[in-house]
Every structure is written in structure tokens, then in C-alpha cells.
Amino acid sequence: MHRPSSAVLAATAMTASLLGSAAPAQAAEPAALYVRQESTACSDTGPGTLAQPFCSIGAAAAVVTSGQTVDVGRGTYPERVTITSSGTPDQPITFLASGVAILSGATAGFVIDGQHDVVLQNFKVRSATDAPVLELANASGITVQGGSYVMGTNAKAPAVRLAGVTRSNLKQVSVTGSALFGGLTMDAATSDVSVRGGSVFASSISDSDDGGAGIKVDGPGNTVIGTTTGAFAGASIEIGPDATGTVVANNQVMGGARFGIHNRGAAGTAITNNTVRDHCQDGIRVDGASTGVSVQNNVMLSNGLFGQVYCKRPGPGGAEIGIYDDATKDTVVDYNNTYHHGSPSASAYSWNGTRMGLAAFRTASGQAAHDKDTPWARDSEDSANSAAPGYQDTDRAGTARADNPAVPNTGAGPVTYADRGAVETVGNPVARFDTALDLGANSVTVDATTSTPGFVPITSYVFDFGDGTVVTQGTPVASHKYAATGTYTVSVKVSGSDGRTASSAQNASVLRRTGTIGLISQYTLWYAAATTAGIGVAANQPALGAAAQFDLADAGNGKVALFSRATRRYLTNGGSVLPLSTAVTSSETFDLLRNADGTVSLKAGINNRYVSAPSSTASLVASATTIGTREKFYRVNVADNERTFKAGINKRHVTAESAGSKPLIANRTAAGLWEKFTLVDLGNGQVALFARVNNRFVVAESAGTKPLIANRTTVGPWERFTLIRNTDGTVSLKAGINNRYVVAESAGTKPLIANRTAIGPWEKFTLG
């Protein structure tokens, strides 16, 4: 659309004013046109509004004007879109894929021919055959940012072709081309084009010994920086004779059937800070009438070795760096790392066709004074020439150069600590931390001691506790009390004195504690405990120590979570039951079920399977579909662990006489292992007495007609008692089998027996 100049507009306005009448108002053009293939309201003859969008990209391209954006929504568009309008540097025309917009079909693609100041952003183009999926010709001010451009397997053209293009940029674009016809080509009339970031790869490996280049540069003043390329039958990056002043820097050149970077007679090429590996012929080759070429700061590895995946035909092989023909006159080769199948590499270099090692190359060429024959990445640190032509202040990822204080600075130029190759070793710190939860206090302690510094010490720790509380300090441990229960995202950010940072985060559940318990496996008669031996939680502990104590936490909807006091982690169902989780999800929830015999079972929330104790050496596992002996546990409230009973009548402790082999009797003046009993919670106010000395249950033998003895491995009717708390602070035990009270017979001189119908002095005990 033609727009009148500002002068014409001013003159028109003045004329209208003098005539006493205003010019008719015109509606402003919309800032955006919309393409929505999936909209039922779309029409290619409509206004292109969001309410009535275009159905095709081509319809929008036919009417778009300078300063407008074509917003393309999700869909697969079978189109080859030719853009026939131009923008200006200040008001470009922009085509933006705001959804996953795919151009697909035998002729799919974008064509810009003769236009300028156009932006293509984030499109995916697929499956063109005989024409490139992106074709730019006689154009300037073109920016292609993001997206992917993929040619079909049987393509007869490069994926992206530039002809007569100037002042343009391709940024972070992914290109997939044919191994034989190439990825991205720039003809001799193309100049001042920057290809930065992204990738250029072949769709398949060809067994041809010649074919298309990954990136082919034939025009002057172009740059290829920070790309990843490889797998082509031709060179990965090829610079033609007319491509003077080309910069090839910070590229990851990953393998191919011929050369890595091939300078074919171009003058003034800067081949700098590339990482080149796994090519069948020379990694970097400079030949023909090349003059003023610089090959510096590159890392070369395993080029020119037939037998690699790309080298399907026998051939002569090649060198890591080869200088041929007139290029031998003034090519500068220095500050490179080369490694060519062996150390030292006897044939890493080629000087006009003669293969040789580093020392011989120095003698023959007078070059490579600072080259290294090494495969180790650490040998590339702090040793590049920052004054080399084409040197970049950042690496291929945009990371600034960093000085490793542990490595001597042996580089040249203003930045003596720059690294060789495409990637700078930056020494970022690593943030790691452990959380210790306390459900009783609703608190968390975060310990970031295991965080590791980069090149310099960590000077700052920022703790974000997820509830709006942020603490910044110079030490790695911080604690916080939460005002409410819930699951919080806890993060730690560490910073070095060089300003480099790293962060880490994890969720932490601070839930309401409803009790602390131990679980005795009915199968093993040992406590389930969180172990440090790598088997998770196993029923293998004889006593209720810290490893066997679990906080019951309210997980909502009637479910519980079990929090290991030893590991400060929740039990999680990861196949085996493991004490590893800091946060509660469905994998950490259980139904705590009371069985008819007074035992409890755990049903995992993630799979509705019951937790089993397979043995005393294997981890608990939530795999059972029914409840049997292995799925039953006796619940012990921690407050009831290893209690003592002192008979009121004689002030003597009840003992499991002879380590439990004889009946219980109240005759001990002091409490030791034989005198300790754990009260097992059977529900409904009933308990069982679990003797610590032999891990056996106390039984009212012969339905209460014989003395109590600790010799049972399971709880039945004879092993059940009701603990009665008397008004004077003492307790009494009533046997469930006969409803008779336990008595210290004959004032404690005879074994305990459950045969009394009332509570008197002989039936009272002090619970310790």
C-alpha cells in the first residue's frame, strides 16, 4: 500500500484548514493480521482480525504492509508463501508463528524475492523437494529467527538458499538438508549476512565422497558464528574463492564425509575458536589462491580417519589442519589444539600434501608456535589468542570468557585467559542442598554445604523458603519456621565473587504431625527401620531406635504420610519403599488400616498395593494385592516403647525371668533389659506386651489359668490386655481372654497371673 509523505500530509492539512473544512478521517491499519487455520470463522477474503482471521498465510502475505505483524496460529499449512511487500528498518514486516505453525508439502516454504526488511520468526517448514524450503533472493534486511527448515529425503536443492542477499541475519535457526545438495548456501552476490547459532545437519548419511556442503559461503563479508553442523557429503563449512573477509568462529563442526572447514581460495578468512572433529578428510583445509587466512584457537580431534561412521568408502584420509598451494605463503596457524589418533600425533598436519607431526610442521611452515598436540579439554583453557582475527568476546553459547585461577594464563592478546575451541570453560558454581524437616516444629533447615564453587569461592547464599521468606547470608545453613502447613518450593541460589550464580530447588512438605510410631513386622518380629545400607526400609531392627521411628503426618483425605526421623525424608513408593522424599505426592501417601487381629497394614496411594516385609534383609515393597502375615505390622506409639512395671505391693520391677524362658515375676530392684516391655497398640483400648529381652509377646497362659510368660510370636486372644489407669496414678492390666486382673501373686513372691476379679494393692503397678 502506498503511503503519502509527511510533507504531502502537512500540505493537505493546511489546505483543508484554509478552506474551512476537515479532510475525511481514515481508519488506522491494524497492527496485526491473524491467520488461524483451525478457526471456524477463518476466511481468506475477510479482514484478518482475530475474530475473523485468514485461513492461509498467503492471504495475509498478499495484503500485509510495513510495520504490520502477521500472527500465525497453530496448524499445518500446505503452502509455499511468497512475500511481496517490504518494510523499513524501523517498521519491518513480521511473520510470527505464535503457535506451532507448520508449512508442509512437496513445495512448502517461504520465498522472499526483491523485498527488504522482513522478519520470519519460529516457523517450521517441512518436505519441499526440488526447491528450497527457504529461498531469499535479491533481498536485504531479512531476519530469520528461530524455527526449523527441513528438506525431504529426496531433495534436489539445498534447504536454505540465499542469492543476492545483503544486510541480513539468520539467528538460532535449525536447518536439515540433503547430504548431497547441502544445507545452507550463500551465492557470490550475497554479502553482510550473519548466520549465528542454530544448527545445520544432513537428514541422512551419504556414502558419496562428494556432495553438498553444510554451509556454503561464496560471497564476501559474511559470518558464520556459533552454529553446530555436520553429516554432509561435502564440507561441513565451505568458503568459496570470492568469499573474502569471511569469519568462521565458535562453531561446533561435528563430522562428515569430507572436510570440516574448507577455505577454497578465499582471501582474509578468519577461522577462529571452532571445535572440529570426526571428518573423513582434513578438519581444516586452506588451499588454492588463499591469502591472509588465519587459523587460530581451534580444537581439532579425530579428523581424516577413515573407519568412522561418515567414511563409508576407503580413501586417503586427511590431517587435522592442512595448508596447500599458494595458501602456504602467508596463512597464520597458531594457538590450535590438534589430536590425530595417537599421542604424539605423527600426522596431525599436512603442509602442501606432506603429512607430518607438530614439530615437523613448525619447521616446515614457521607456524604453530603455540599449537598443542593434546586430546584433553583442560589443555584448551586460558591459552587462546584473543587478538586473532574473528575472535569473539563470548563463546558459542554467548558465555563471557572466564579465568580459571588454577590454570596459568598462557594466551595472547588483551584477554590472556580466553579458551580455545567453541566452548569456554566458565567454572560456574553448583548449588546443592539438603533439607531437614521437623514436623513437630513446622520448620525446615536447609544445608547447602555440599554446593561447590566455580573458579572462585562462593560468597553468598540466598535461601527462598517458598512462603515469601528470603534470607541472604554468607553461610550455607539456614532454618525457617512456617506459619502454616503445606508444600513449599525451597530454593538456594549461590553466587561466587565473580558474579556467577547457580540455583537449585526442591519441594518440601511441612504437614501436621499426628503421632510418632514404630512398626513391628508380624513376619520378622523386628522393627521396620530406614537403613543407610542402600536397601531402603527393612524390618531388621530389634529395638525402636531413631531409624525405626516414623512421624505420622496428615496427608489429607484420610491418608497419612510416614516421615523417617532418621533420614528426615518421607517414605516413598518407588517399587521398594524408600526414605527419600522431601515432598508428599500420591507416591508418599498411605492408608493406615486396622486389621481384625489388632495389627495394622499400609496401602500405598500410588498403586493401591499393600506394603510387605519380604524378609529381614530385603526392603519393604508395596506389591501385595491381599493382606497376609508379611503385610501386617504391630503399631507401637513411641511414648509406649520399653516401659517398666513396678508392683505396688513390694516396689519391685516385673521381669521376664531368665530372658523370658520363665514366667513374669515382680522381684527386681532395678530395671534392665529383662524388665522392659513395649506396649503394642491393638486398637479399641487394648495392648500387647512385647518383651524387649527376647522380642516375644506376653501371654496369659492357658487362658489365664497359668502365669504370664513372654514366649509368643503372634498376638491372639490370650495375648491381649486392657491397660487401666487408676485414680491414684497406678495402672492395672486386665487379660482379654478371661477379663481377670493381673496380680503380683502372694505379694509378689510368686509369678504374675491373670486371675483376680477386682483391683487391690496386689493388682496395681507403677508404669515407668
Coordinates of C-alpha atoms in Angstrom, one line a residue, residues 540-760:
N540 CA 15.5 -55.7 60.6
Q541 CA 16.0 -53.8 63.9
P542 CA 15.5 -55.3 67.3
A543 CA 14.8 -52.0 69.1
L544 CA 12.8 -48.9 68.5
G545 CA 15.8 -46.6 67.8
A546 CA 15.8 -43.4 65.8
A547 CA 16.0 -45.4 62.5
A548 CA 12.7 -47.2 63.3
Q549 CA 10.7 -44.1 64.3
F550 CA 8.3 -42.5 61.9
D551 CA 6.2 -39.4 62.3
L552 CA 2.6 -39.9 61.1
A553 CA 1.7 -36.9 59.0
D554 CA -1.8 -35.9 57.9
A555 CA -1.8 -36.1 54.1
G556 CA -5.5 -35.2 53.7
N557 CA -8.5 -37.3 52.6
G558 CA -7.9 -39.8 55.4
K559 CA -4.4 -40.7 54.2
V560 CA -1.1 -40.5 56.0
A561 CA 2.5 -39.9 55.1
L562 CA 5.3 -41.6 57.1
F563 CA 8.3 -39.3 57.8
S564 CA 11.5 -41.0 58.8
R565 CA 13.1 -39.3 61.7
A566 CA 16.5 -40.8 60.8
T567 CA 16.7 -39.6 57.2
R568 CA 14.4 -36.6 57.5
R569 CA 12.6 -37.8 54.5
Y570 CA 9.1 -39.2 53.7
L571 CA 8.7 -42.8 52.7
T572 CA 8.0 -43.0 49.0
N573 CA 6.8 -45.9 46.9
G574 CA 9.4 -46.3 44.2
G575 CA 9.0 -50.0 43.8
S576 CA 10.7 -50.5 47.1
V577 CA 9.6 -48.3 49.9
L578 CA 12.4 -45.7 50.2
P579 CA 13.0 -43.0 52.8
L580 CA 14.0 -40.4 50.2
S581 CA 11.3 -37.8 49.5
T582 CA 11.1 -34.3 50.9
A583 CA 7.6 -33.7 49.5
V584 CA 4.4 -35.6 49.7
T585 CA 2.6 -36.6 46.4
S586 CA 0.5 -39.6 45.8
S587 CA 3.7 -41.7 45.9
E588 CA 4.2 -40.8 49.5
T589 CA 0.6 -41.3 50.8
F590 CA -0.7 -44.4 52.5
D591 CA -4.0 -45.7 54.0
L592 CA -3.2 -46.9 57.6
L593 CA -5.6 -49.8 58.0
R594 CA -6.5 -51.6 61.3
N595 CA -6.9 -55.3 60.9
A596 CA -9.3 -57.5 62.9
D597 CA -6.4 -59.0 64.9
G598 CA -5.1 -55.6 66.0
T599 CA -2.3 -55.3 63.5
V600 CA -2.1 -52.5 61.0
S601 CA -1.4 -52.6 57.3
L602 CA -0.3 -49.9 54.8
K603 CA -1.9 -49.5 51.4
A604 CA 0.2 -47.3 49.0
G605 CA -1.7 -44.4 47.5
I606 CA 0.1 -44.6 44.1
N607 CA -0.8 -48.2 43.3
N608 CA -3.3 -49.4 45.9
R609 CA -0.9 -52.2 46.8
Y610 CA -0.1 -53.4 50.4
V611 CA 3.3 -52.9 51.9
S612 CA 5.1 -56.2 52.5
A613 CA 8.1 -57.1 54.6
P614 CA 9.6 -59.9 52.4
S615 CA 12.4 -60.7 54.9
S616 CA 14.6 -59.1 57.5
T617 CA 17.2 -58.3 54.8
A618 CA 15.0 -57.0 51.9
S619 CA 13.4 -53.7 51.6
L620 CA 9.7 -53.2 52.3
V621 CA 7.9 -53.2 49.0
A622 CA 4.3 -52.1 48.1
S623 CA 3.4 -55.0 45.9
A624 CA 0.8 -57.2 47.6
T625 CA -2.8 -57.3 46.5
T626 CA -4.0 -59.0 49.7
I627 CA -3.1 -58.9 53.4
G628 CA -1.1 -61.8 54.9
T629 CA 1.5 -62.2 57.6
R630 CA 4.1 -60.2 55.6
E631 CA 1.7 -57.3 55.2
K632 CA 0.9 -57.0 58.9
F633 CA 2.6 -54.8 61.5
Y634 CA 2.2 -54.1 65.2
R635 CA 1.9 -50.4 65.9
V636 CA 3.9 -49.0 68.7
N637 CA 3.4 -45.4 69.8
V638 CA 6.9 -44.2 70.7
A639 CA 5.8 -43.0 74.1
D640 CA 5.0 -46.6 74.9
N641 CA 8.3 -48.0 74.0
E642 CA 10.3 -50.1 76.5
R643 CA 8.2 -49.3 79.7
T644 CA 8.7 -50.9 83.1
F645 CA 6.1 -52.2 85.6
K646 CA 6.8 -51.9 89.3
A647 CA 4.5 -53.8 91.6
G648 CA 2.8 -51.6 94.1
I649 CA 2.8 -54.2 96.8
N650 CA 6.5 -54.7 97.0
K651 CA 8.0 -51.9 94.9
R652 CA 9.9 -54.4 92.7
H653 CA 10.1 -54.4 88.9
V654 CA 8.4 -57.1 86.9
T655 CA 10.9 -59.2 85.0
A656 CA 10.7 -61.7 82.1
E657 CA 12.6 -64.1 84.2
S658 CA 15.6 -66.0 82.7
A659 CA 15.4 -63.9 79.5
G660 CA 11.8 -64.8 79.0
S661 CA 12.1 -68.6 79.5
K662 CA 10.3 -68.4 82.8
P663 CA 7.1 -66.7 83.9
L664 CA 7.0 -63.0 84.7
I665 CA 7.6 -62.1 88.4
A666 CA 7.9 -58.8 90.3
N667 CA 11.2 -59.3 92.2
R668 CA 13.8 -57.0 90.7
T669 CA 15.2 -53.9 92.5
A670 CA 16.5 -52.4 89.3
A671 CA 15.3 -52.3 85.7
G672 CA 17.5 -53.8 82.9
L673 CA 16.7 -55.4 79.6
W674 CA 14.7 -58.2 81.1
E675 CA 12.4 -55.7 82.9
K676 CA 11.5 -53.7 79.7
F677 CA 8.2 -54.2 77.9
T678 CA 6.8 -52.3 74.9
L679 CA 3.0 -51.6 74.8
V680 CA 1.8 -52.5 71.4
D681 CA -1.3 -50.6 70.3
L682 CA -4.0 -53.1 69.2
G683 CA -6.8 -50.6 69.0
N684 CA -10.0 -50.4 71.0
G685 CA -8.1 -49.6 74.1
Q686 CA -6.2 -53.0 74.1
V687 CA -2.5 -53.5 74.2
A688 CA 0.0 -56.4 73.9
L689 CA 3.2 -56.6 76.0
F690 CA 6.3 -57.1 73.8
A691 CA 9.3 -58.2 75.9
R692 CA 12.4 -56.4 74.9
V693 CA 14.7 -59.2 76.1
N694 CA 13.5 -61.8 73.5
N695 CA 11.1 -59.9 71.2
R696 CA 8.2 -62.1 72.3
F697 CA 4.7 -61.3 73.4
V698 CA 3.4 -61.9 76.9
V699 CA 0.6 -64.4 77.1
A700 CA -1.9 -65.2 79.8
E701 CA -1.0 -68.9 79.5
S702 CA -3.8 -71.5 79.3
A703 CA -6.5 -68.8 79.0
G704 CA -5.2 -67.2 82.2
T705 CA -5.1 -70.3 84.4
K706 CA -1.3 -70.3 84.3
P707 CA 1.2 -67.5 85.0
L708 CA 2.1 -64.8 82.4
I709 CA 5.1 -65.7 80.2
A710 CA 6.8 -63.9 77.3
N711 CA 7.0 -66.6 74.6
R712 CA 4.5 -65.9 71.9
T713 CA 5.4 -64.8 68.3
T714 CA 1.9 -63.5 67.4
V715 CA -1.0 -61.8 69.2
G716 CA -4.2 -63.8 69.8
P717 CA -6.9 -63.6 72.4
W718 CA -4.5 -64.8 75.2
E719 CA -2.0 -62.0 74.4
R720 CA -4.5 -59.1 74.7
F721 CA -4.7 -56.9 77.7
T722 CA -6.5 -53.7 78.7
L723 CA -4.4 -51.1 80.4
I724 CA -6.5 -49.5 83.1
R725 CA -5.3 -46.2 84.7
N726 CA -6.3 -46.0 88.3
T727 CA -7.1 -42.8 90.1
D728 CA -4.0 -42.9 92.2
G729 CA -1.7 -42.8 89.2
T730 CA -1.1 -46.6 89.1
V731 CA -2.1 -48.9 86.3
S732 CA -3.7 -52.3 86.2
L733 CA -3.8 -55.0 83.4
K734 CA -7.0 -56.9 82.6
A735 CA -6.5 -60.0 80.4
G736 CA -8.8 -60.1 77.4
I737 CA -9.2 -63.8 77.4
N738 CA -10.9 -64.0 80.9
N739 CA -11.5 -60.4 82.0
R740 CA -9.4 -61.0 85.1
Y741 CA -6.8 -58.7 86.5
V742 CA -3.1 -59.5 86.6
V743 CA -1.9 -59.9 90.1
A744 CA 1.6 -60.0 91.7
E745 CA 0.6 -63.2 93.5
S746 CA 1.4 -63.6 97.2
A747 CA 2.6 -60.0 97.5
G748 CA 5.0 -60.5 94.6
T749 CA 6.7 -63.7 95.8
K750 CA 5.0 -65.7 93.1
P751 CA 4.7 -65.2 89.3
L752 CA 2.2 -62.8 87.8
I753 CA -1.1 -64.4 86.9
A754 CA -4.4 -63.1 85.5
N755 CA -7.0 -64.4 87.9
R756 CA -8.4 -61.6 90.0
T757 CA -11.9 -60.1 89.7
A758 CA -11.1 -56.8 91.4
I759 CA -8.2 -54.4 91.8
G760 CA -6.5 -54.3 95.1

